[in-house]
mmCIF file of C-alpha atoms in Angstrom:
data_model
loop_
_atom_site.group_PDB
_atom_site.id
_atom_site.type_symbol
_atom_site.label_atom_id
_atom_site.label_comp_id
_atom_site.label_asym_id
_atom_site.label_seq_id
_atom_site.Cartn_x
_atom_site.Cartn_y
_atom_site.Cartn_z
ATOM 1 C CA MET V 19 -7.321 34.177 -0.142
ATOM 2 C CA LYS V 20 -5.776 32.985 -3.343
ATOM 3 C CA LEU V 21 -3.797 29.769 -3.206
ATOM 4 C CA GLU V 22 -0.345 29.521 -4.671
ATOM 5 C CA CYS V 23 0.775 26.395 -6.517
ATOM 6 C CA LYS V 24 3.192 25.516 -3.759
ATOM 7 C CA HIS V 25 0.378 25.504 -1.248
ATOM 8 C CA VAL V 26 -1.674 23.184 -3.454
ATOM 9 C CA TRP V 27 1.247 20.750 -3.745
ATOM 10 C CA GLU V 28 1.513 20.524 0.029
ATOM 11 C CA HIS V 29 -2.038 19.225 0.173
ATOM 12 C CA ILE V 30 -2.112 16.966 -2.879
ATOM 13 C CA SER V 31 -1.955 13.737 -0.928
ATOM 14 C CA GLU V 32 -4.704 14.772 1.482
ATOM 15 C CA TYR V 33 -6.750 16.158 -1.377
ATOM 16 C CA ILE V 34 -6.589 12.785 -3.136
ATOM 17 C CA ASP V 35 -7.605 11.040 0.103
ATOM 18 C CA ASN V 36 -10.390 13.548 0.566
ATOM 19 C CA THR V 37 -9.211 14.521 4.041
ATOM 20 C CA VAL V 38 -8.856 18.280 3.520
ATOM 21 C CA ASN V 39 -11.559 20.437 5.058
ATOM 22 C CA ALA V 40 -14.362 21.730 2.894
ATOM 23 C CA ARG V 41 -13.031 25.257 2.641
ATOM 24 C CA LEU V 42 -9.554 24.233 1.581
ATOM 25 C CA ARG V 43 -10.998 21.737 -0.878
ATOM 26 C CA GLU V 44 -12.990 24.506 -2.476
ATOM 27 C CA GLU V 45 -9.936 26.747 -2.714
ATOM 28 C CA ILE V 46 -7.882 23.956 -4.238
ATOM 29 C CA GLU V 47 -10.600 23.235 -6.770
ATOM 30 C CA ARG V 48 -10.830 26.873 -7.726
ATOM 31 C CA HIS V 49 -7.081 26.908 -8.238
ATOM 32 C CA LEU V 50 -7.170 23.729 -10.324
ATOM 33 C CA GLU V 51 -9.723 25.217 -12.668
ATOM 34 C CA HIS V 52 -7.238 27.705 -14.022
ATOM 35 C CA CYS V 53 -3.866 26.074 -13.256
ATOM 36 C CA GLU V 54 -2.816 23.459 -15.780
ATOM 37 C CA ILE V 55 0.421 22.727 -13.974
ATOM 38 C CA CYS V 56 -1.284 21.759 -10.740
ATOM 39 C CA SER V 57 -3.984 19.830 -12.613
ATOM 40 C CA ALA V 58 -1.289 17.863 -14.383
ATOM 41 C CA ILE V 59 0.548 17.153 -11.148
ATOM 42 C CA LEU V 60 -2.659 16.003 -9.513
ATOM 43 C CA ASP V 61 -3.615 13.772 -12.442
ATOM 44 C CA SER V 62 -0.162 12.256 -12.727
ATOM 45 C CA THR V 63 -0.055 11.504 -9.006
ATOM 46 C CA ARG V 64 -3.493 9.900 -9.180
ATOM 47 C CA ASN V 65 -2.499 7.868 -12.194
ATOM 48 C CA ILE V 66 0.501 6.538 -10.329
ATOM 49 C CA LEU V 67 -1.804 5.432 -7.511
ATOM 50 C CA VAL V 68 -4.163 3.744 -9.957
ATOM 51 C CA LEU V 69 -1.227 1.952 -11.487
ATOM 52 C CA THR V 70 0.090 0.957 -8.053
ATOM 53 C CA ALA V 71 -3.207 -0.667 -7.111
ATOM 54 C CA ASP V 72 -3.393 -2.503 -10.449
ATOM 55 C CA ASP V 73 -2.734 -6.197 -9.852
ATOM 56 C CA ARG V 74 -0.492 -6.386 -12.904
ATOM 57 C CA THR V 75 2.025 -3.959 -11.448
ATOM 58 C CA PHE V 76 2.954 -5.940 -8.384
ATOM 59 C CA GLU V 77 2.571 -9.591 -9.238
ATOM 60 C CA LEU V 78 2.799 -12.597 -6.990
ATOM 61 C CA PRO V 79 5.444 -15.238 -7.674
ATOM 62 C CA ILE V 80 4.056 -18.060 -9.834
ATOM 63 C CA GLY V 81 2.754 -20.836 -7.609
ATOM 64 C CA TYR V 82 2.807 -18.690 -4.472
ATOM 65 C CA SER V 83 -0.780 -19.432 -3.532
ATOM 66 C CA GLU V 84 -0.443 -23.187 -4.140
ATOM 67 C CA ARG V 85 2.693 -23.382 -2.004
ATOM 68 C CA LEU V 86 1.116 -21.331 0.753
ATOM 69 C CA HIS V 87 -1.987 -23.518 0.956
ATOM 70 C CA ALA V 88 0.065 -26.713 0.766
ATOM 71 C CA ARG V 89 2.121 -25.539 3.743
ATOM 72 C CA LEU V 90 -1.033 -24.529 5.555
ATOM 73 C CA ALA V 91 -2.687 -27.900 4.845
ATOM 74 C CA LYS V 92 0.303 -29.621 6.433
ATOM 75 C CA GLU V 93 0.011 -27.413 9.486
ATOM 76 C CA LEU V 94 -3.713 -28.096 9.810
ATOM 77 C CA GLU V 95 -3.247 -31.847 9.443
ATOM 78 C CA GLU V 96 -1.102 -32.134 12.500
ATOM 79 C CA ALA V 97 -3.720 -32.789 15.099
ATOM 80 C CA ASP V 98 -2.097 -30.966 17.988
ATOM 81 C CA ASN V 99 -1.758 -27.766 16.011
ATOM 82 C CA GLU V 100 -5.053 -26.380 17.157
ATOM 83 C CA PRO V 101 -5.114 -22.620 17.449
ATOM 84 C CA GLN V 102 -3.797 -21.845 20.912
ATOM 85 C CA LYS V 103 -6.364 -21.382 23.601
ATOM 86 C CA LYS V 104 -6.062 -18.197 25.478
ATOM 87 C CA MET J 6 -20.567 -4.266 11.136
ATOM 88 C CA GLU J 7 -20.004 -4.618 7.422
ATOM 89 C CA LYS J 8 -21.188 -7.760 5.738
ATOM 90 C CA LYS J 9 -17.686 -8.924 4.974
ATOM 91 C CA ASP J 10 -16.601 -8.480 8.587
ATOM 92 C CA ALA J 11 -19.658 -10.404 9.767
ATOM 93 C CA THR J 12 -18.880 -13.270 7.385
ATOM 94 C CA GLU J 13 -15.313 -13.279 8.616
ATOM 95 C CA ALA J 14 -16.355 -13.257 12.246
ATOM 96 C CA GLY J 15 -18.547 -16.272 11.509
ATOM 97 C CA LEU J 16 -15.694 -18.090 9.791
ATOM 98 C CA ILE J 17 -13.320 -17.356 12.651
ATOM 99 C CA ALA J 18 -15.793 -18.666 15.222
ATOM 100 C CA ARG J 19 -16.222 -21.892 13.256
ATOM 101 C CA ILE J 20 -12.485 -22.365 12.849
ATOM 102 C CA LEU J 21 -11.950 -21.909 16.565
ATOM 103 C CA ALA J 22 -14.771 -24.367 17.215
ATOM 104 C CA GLY J 23 -12.878 -27.003 15.263
ATOM 105 C CA GLU J 24 -13.574 -26.526 11.546
ATOM 106 C CA LYS J 25 -9.888 -25.923 10.901
ATOM 107 C CA GLU J 26 -10.110 -26.388 7.150
ATOM 108 C CA LEU J 27 -12.063 -23.155 6.831
ATOM 109 C CA PHE J 28 -8.875 -21.269 7.583
ATOM 110 C CA HIS J 29 -7.912 -21.703 3.915
ATOM 111 C CA GLU J 30 -11.013 -19.773 2.986
ATOM 112 C CA LEU J 31 -10.453 -17.084 5.610
ATOM 113 C CA ILE J 32 -6.932 -16.347 4.445
ATOM 114 C CA ARG J 33 -7.426 -16.530 0.683
ATOM 115 C CA PRO J 34 -8.581 -12.914 0.139
ATOM 116 C CA TYR J 35 -5.505 -11.656 2.011
ATOM 117 C CA GLU J 36 -2.667 -13.806 0.746
ATOM 118 C CA ARG J 37 -1.626 -11.196 -1.797
ATOM 119 C CA MET J 38 -1.629 -8.496 0.877
ATOM 120 C CA VAL J 39 0.552 -10.544 3.227
ATOM 121 C CA TYR J 40 3.096 -11.192 0.497
ATOM 122 C CA LEU J 41 3.290 -7.579 -0.652
ATOM 123 C CA THR J 42 3.657 -6.285 2.909
ATOM 124 C CA LEU J 43 6.629 -8.574 3.359
ATOM 125 C CA LEU J 44 8.086 -7.797 -0.046
ATOM 126 C CA GLY J 45 7.990 -4.138 0.992
ATOM 127 C CA ILE J 46 9.935 -4.902 4.155
ATOM 128 C CA LEU J 47 12.323 -7.601 2.979
ATOM 129 C CA LYS J 48 12.754 -6.484 -0.654
ATOM 130 C CA ASN J 49 13.417 -10.003 -1.840
ATOM 131 C CA GLU J 50 10.823 -12.303 -3.402
ATOM 132 C CA ALA J 51 12.022 -15.578 -1.911
ATOM 133 C CA ASP J 52 12.343 -14.128 1.595
ATOM 134 C CA ALA J 53 8.963 -12.447 1.268
ATOM 135 C CA GLU J 54 7.281 -15.708 0.268
ATOM 136 C CA ASP J 55 8.896 -17.629 3.077
ATOM 137 C CA ALA J 56 7.969 -14.961 5.608
ATOM 138 C CA ALA J 57 4.421 -14.807 4.219
ATOM 139 C CA GLN J 58 3.989 -18.525 4.911
ATOM 140 C CA GLU J 59 5.262 -18.042 8.457
ATOM 141 C CA ALA J 60 2.984 -15.083 9.035
ATOM 142 C CA VAL J 61 -0.060 -17.010 7.810
ATOM 143 C CA ILE J 62 0.791 -19.991 10.035
ATOM 144 C CA SER J 63 1.239 -17.618 12.996
ATOM 145 C CA SER J 64 -2.106 -16.036 12.327
ATOM 146 C CA TYR J 65 -3.665 -19.511 12.449
ATOM 147 C CA ARG J 66 -1.941 -20.408 15.704
ATOM 148 C CA TYR J 67 -2.894 -17.160 17.388
ATOM 149 C CA LEU J 68 -6.319 -16.824 15.878
ATOM 150 C CA SER J 69 -8.002 -17.030 19.287
ATOM 151 C CA SER J 70 -6.260 -13.798 20.290
ATOM 152 C CA PHE J 71 -8.007 -11.915 17.474
ATOM 153 C CA ARG J 72 -10.668 -9.924 19.246
ATOM 154 C CA GLY J 73 -12.407 -8.124 16.488
ATOM 155 C CA HIS J 74 -11.495 -4.637 17.760
ATOM 156 C CA ALA J 75 -9.447 -4.203 14.618
ATOM 157 C CA LYS J 76 -10.386 -5.581 11.234
ATOM 158 C CA PHE J 77 -9.022 -9.013 10.503
ATOM 159 C CA SER J 78 -6.982 -7.546 7.619
ATOM 160 C CA THR J 79 -5.302 -5.018 9.937
ATOM 161 C CA TRP J 80 -4.562 -7.666 12.533
ATOM 162 C CA LEU J 81 -3.079 -9.939 9.882
ATOM 163 C CA THR J 82 -0.983 -7.093 8.469
ATOM 164 C CA THR J 83 0.430 -6.434 11.934
ATOM 165 C CA ILE J 84 1.469 -10.078 12.176
ATOM 166 C CA ALA J 85 3.122 -9.842 8.759
ATOM 167 C CA ILE J 86 4.986 -6.656 9.720
ATOM 168 C CA ASN J 87 6.209 -8.290 12.922
ATOM 169 C CA GLU J 88 7.419 -11.312 11.007
ATOM 170 C CA GLY J 89 9.273 -9.033 8.587
ATOM 171 C CA ARG J 90 10.873 -7.040 11.388
ATOM 172 C CA LYS J 91 11.916 -10.206 13.182
ATOM 173 C CA ARG J 92 13.701 -11.371 10.056
ATOM 174 C CA LEU J 93 15.423 -8.061 9.547
ATOM 175 C CA ARG J 94 16.704 -8.145 13.116
ATOM 176 C CA LYS J 95 17.953 -11.688 12.591
ATOM 177 C CA ALA J 96 19.677 -10.787 9.376
ATOM 178 C CA LYS J 97 21.378 -7.898 11.128
ATOM 179 C CA THR J 98 21.343 -5.943 7.956
ATOM 180 C CA ALA J 99 21.745 -2.244 7.659
ATOM 181 C CA ALA J 100 18.014 -2.104 7.171
ATOM 182 C CA GLU J 101 17.601 -3.163 10.780
ATOM 183 C CA GLU J 102 18.357 0.239 12.161
ATOM 184 C CA SER J 103 16.559 2.029 9.446
ATOM 185 C CA ILE J 104 13.241 0.345 10.094
ATOM 186 C CA GLU J 105 12.681 1.667 13.591
ATOM 187 C CA GLU J 106 14.944 4.602 13.825
ATOM 188 C CA GLN J 107 14.510 6.551 10.663
ATOM 189 C CA VAL J 108 12.456 9.610 11.286
ATOM 190 C CA GLU J 109 11.359 12.103 8.755
ATOM 191 C CA GLY J 110 13.605 15.097 8.691
ATOM 192 C CA GLN J 111 13.004 18.215 6.746
ATOM 193 C CA GLU J 112 15.803 17.439 4.331
ATOM 194 C CA GLY J 113 14.909 16.325 0.860
ATOM 195 C CA ASP J 114 12.816 18.010 -1.733
ATOM 196 C CA PHE J 115 9.183 17.037 -1.496
ATOM 197 C CA THR J 116 7.814 19.178 -4.253
ATOM 198 C CA PRO J 117 6.285 17.433 -7.263
ATOM 199 C CA ALA J 118 7.673 17.675 -10.758
ATOM 200 C CA PRO J 119 5.678 19.802 -13.175
ATOM 201 C CA LEU J 120 4.596 18.278 -16.435
ATOM 202 C CA THR J 121 4.849 20.803 -19.166
ATOM 203 C CA ASP J 122 1.910 19.430 -21.055
ATOM 204 C CA TRP J 123 -0.197 16.715 -19.547
ATOM 205 C CA ARG J 124 -2.090 16.476 -22.815
ATOM 206 C CA GLU J 125 0.928 14.619 -24.083
ATOM 207 C CA VAL J 126 0.127 11.717 -21.812
ATOM 208 C CA PRO J 127 -2.106 9.205 -23.529
ATOM 209 C CA LEU J 128 -4.040 6.564 -21.708
ATOM 210 C CA GLU J 129 -1.923 3.999 -23.523
ATOM 211 C CA ALA J 130 1.119 5.301 -21.698
ATOM 212 C CA LEU J 131 -0.295 3.834 -18.520
ATOM 213 C CA GLU J 132 -0.582 0.461 -20.182
ATOM 214 C CA ARG J 133 3.081 0.371 -21.073
ATOM 215 C CA LYS J 134 5.148 -2.324 -19.463
ATOM 216 C CA GLU J 135 8.106 0.000 -18.913
ATOM 217 C CA LEU J 136 5.961 2.241 -16.780
ATOM 218 C CA ARG J 137 5.029 -0.650 -14.511
ATOM 219 C CA GLU J 138 8.652 -1.656 -14.266
ATOM 220 C CA ALA J 139 9.695 1.905 -13.510
ATOM 221 C CA LEU J 140 7.038 2.120 -10.824
ATOM 222 C CA ARG J 141 8.168 -1.121 -9.194
ATOM 223 C CA ALA J 142 11.751 0.095 -9.185
ATOM 224 C CA ALA J 143 10.793 3.510 -7.846
ATOM 225 C CA VAL J 144 8.784 1.951 -5.003
ATOM 226 C CA ALA J 145 11.678 -0.363 -4.140
ATOM 227 C CA GLU J 146 13.996 2.622 -3.945
ATOM 228 C CA LEU J 147 11.842 4.671 -1.589
ATOM 229 C CA PRO J 148 13.388 5.041 1.889
ATOM 230 C CA ASP J 149 11.994 2.268 4.122
ATOM 231 C CA ILE J 150 9.789 4.478 6.291
ATOM 232 C CA TYR J 151 8.035 5.897 3.251
ATOM 233 C CA ARG J 152 7.802 2.615 1.358
ATOM 234 C CA HIS J 153 6.144 0.727 4.219
ATOM 235 C CA VAL J 154 3.391 3.298 4.616
ATOM 236 C CA PHE J 155 2.906 3.628 0.866
ATOM 237 C CA ILE J 156 2.510 -0.126 0.401
ATOM 238 C CA LEU J 157 -0.087 -0.502 3.121
ATOM 239 C CA ARG J 158 -2.082 2.501 2.024
ATOM 240 C CA ASP J 159 -1.831 2.584 -1.762
ATOM 241 C CA LEU J 160 -1.016 -0.980 -2.710
ATOM 242 C CA GLU J 161 -3.085 -2.817 -0.134
ATOM 243 C CA GLU J 162 -5.553 -0.010 0.179
ATOM 244 C CA LEU J 163 -5.797 0.054 3.953
ATOM 245 C CA ASN J 164 -7.175 3.388 5.118
ATOM 246 C CA ILE J 165 -5.119 5.908 7.087
ATOM 247 C CA GLU J 166 -6.330 4.659 10.493
ATOM 248 C CA GLU J 167 -5.716 1.013 9.621
ATOM 249 C CA THR J 168 -2.239 1.862 8.345
ATOM 250 C CA SER J 169 -1.548 3.726 11.564
ATOM 251 C CA GLN J 170 -2.737 0.760 13.655
ATOM 252 C CA ALA J 171 -0.822 -1.838 11.683
ATOM 253 C CA MET J 172 2.442 0.133 11.760
ATOM 254 C CA GLY J 173 2.076 1.366 15.332
ATOM 255 C CA ILE J 174 2.601 5.005 14.325
ATOM 256 C CA SER J 175 0.313 8.013 14.608
ATOM 257 C CA VAL J 176 -2.173 9.085 11.952
ATOM 258 C CA GLY J 177 -0.229 12.335 11.504
ATOM 259 C CA VAL J 178 2.993 10.479 10.788
ATOM 260 C CA VAL J 179 1.192 8.199 8.320
ATOM 261 C CA LYS J 180 -0.081 11.254 6.434
ATOM 262 C CA VAL J 181 3.320 12.948 6.257
ATOM 263 C CA ARG J 182 5.081 9.791 5.093
ATOM 264 C CA LEU J 183 2.371 8.997 2.585
ATOM 265 C CA HIS J 184 2.481 12.469 1.114
ATOM 266 C CA ARG J 185 6.240 12.336 0.725
ATOM 267 C CA ALA J 186 6.191 8.854 -0.769
ATOM 268 C CA ARG J 187 3.596 9.851 -3.351
ATOM 269 C CA ILE J 188 5.407 13.029 -4.301
ATOM 270 C CA MET J 189 8.732 11.209 -4.615
ATOM 271 C CA LEU J 190 7.105 8.689 -6.938
ATOM 272 C CA GLN J 191 5.394 11.367 -8.987
ATOM 273 C CA LYS J 192 8.695 13.133 -9.461
ATOM 274 C CA ARG J 193 10.529 9.981 -10.318
ATOM 275 C CA LEU J 194 7.957 8.804 -12.858
ATOM 276 C CA VAL J 195 7.189 12.016 -14.698
ATOM 277 C CA PRO J 196 9.816 11.318 -17.373
ATOM 278 C CA TYR J 197 8.069 8.033 -18.186
ATOM 279 C CA LEU J 198 4.700 9.711 -18.349
ATOM 280 C CA LYS J 199 5.875 12.314 -20.799
ATOM 281 C CA THR J 200 7.432 10.219 -23.509
ATOM 282 C CA THR J 201 4.622 9.535 -25.971
ATOM 283 C CA ALA J 202 2.875 11.977 -28.159
ATOM 284 C CA PRO J 203 -0.765 12.015 -29.302
ATOM 285 C CA ALA J 204 -3.061 14.446 -27.575
ATOM 286 C CA ARG J 205 -5.649 12.864 -25.331
ATOM 287 C CA ARG J 206 -7.581 13.730 -22.292
ATOM 288 C CA GLY J 207 -6.284 12.920 -18.847
ATOM 289 C CA PHE J 208 -6.814 9.443 -17.531
ATOM 290 C CA PHE J 209 -9.537 10.655 -15.246
ATOM 291 C CA GLY J 210 -11.221 12.565 -17.986
ATOM 292 C CA ARG J 211 -10.415 15.912 -16.450
ATOM 293 C CA ALA J 212 -10.959 18.498 -19.140
ATOM 294 C CA LEU J 213 -7.606 19.989 -19.950
#
């Protein structure tokens, strides 16, 4: 069976996550070898995911960590704030 | 058990036995994750930070109820999601209904946008600040149900099962929402990927 582009697009996310079955993976790969459009869509989607996971894209507010640990230190100091016993 | 999980289990046992200060150490690798989960739900930096502090304090108070069936990161994410949902309910915003009740319909176009010539996309394009800004904006604009799944899976890099556990939705639903979120982002960002010229190979070195 020869895959159409549309069929490849439906599986892009699972293909990236490597959760398609071996046979489908092989068919997709065969399609990608000769289809520049699908290759470009796959690469661009992957690039977006790489960029998403890059720490510089979603940054924490300045001082977030310091404020969090200061608040936590206060909580820990109060003697009766032991973790609850079950 | 992975090494990291074993170290964590050891830390948790010591904290519960009275070495409270170690909680700082336990939480440090996850403080970014907690904040970003809440930013995804509350969409406001100040609210997200405030809620992140609450979620971390809650996780300390309820630490003894962590059983180790799930990973600590998944358990903590669930606490963060609950804190976010609680705040949305309190705020009685329009988002309140959307968070539980939106379901994926068939409407909407979930086909990716073709790039006419991917060779036009240089590696430098990915380093551009505008692209990061566009990505942040595009993620913020995703419908809630898609954004929440996307953030857990692709920003915090939980796996599909962990995302399913943390959100309380099935693996199948996670996959559908994730696929749609990724395709919507691809479509939205293609114009930014196409704008610069020199020919280069793809970012992943795929021969073009």
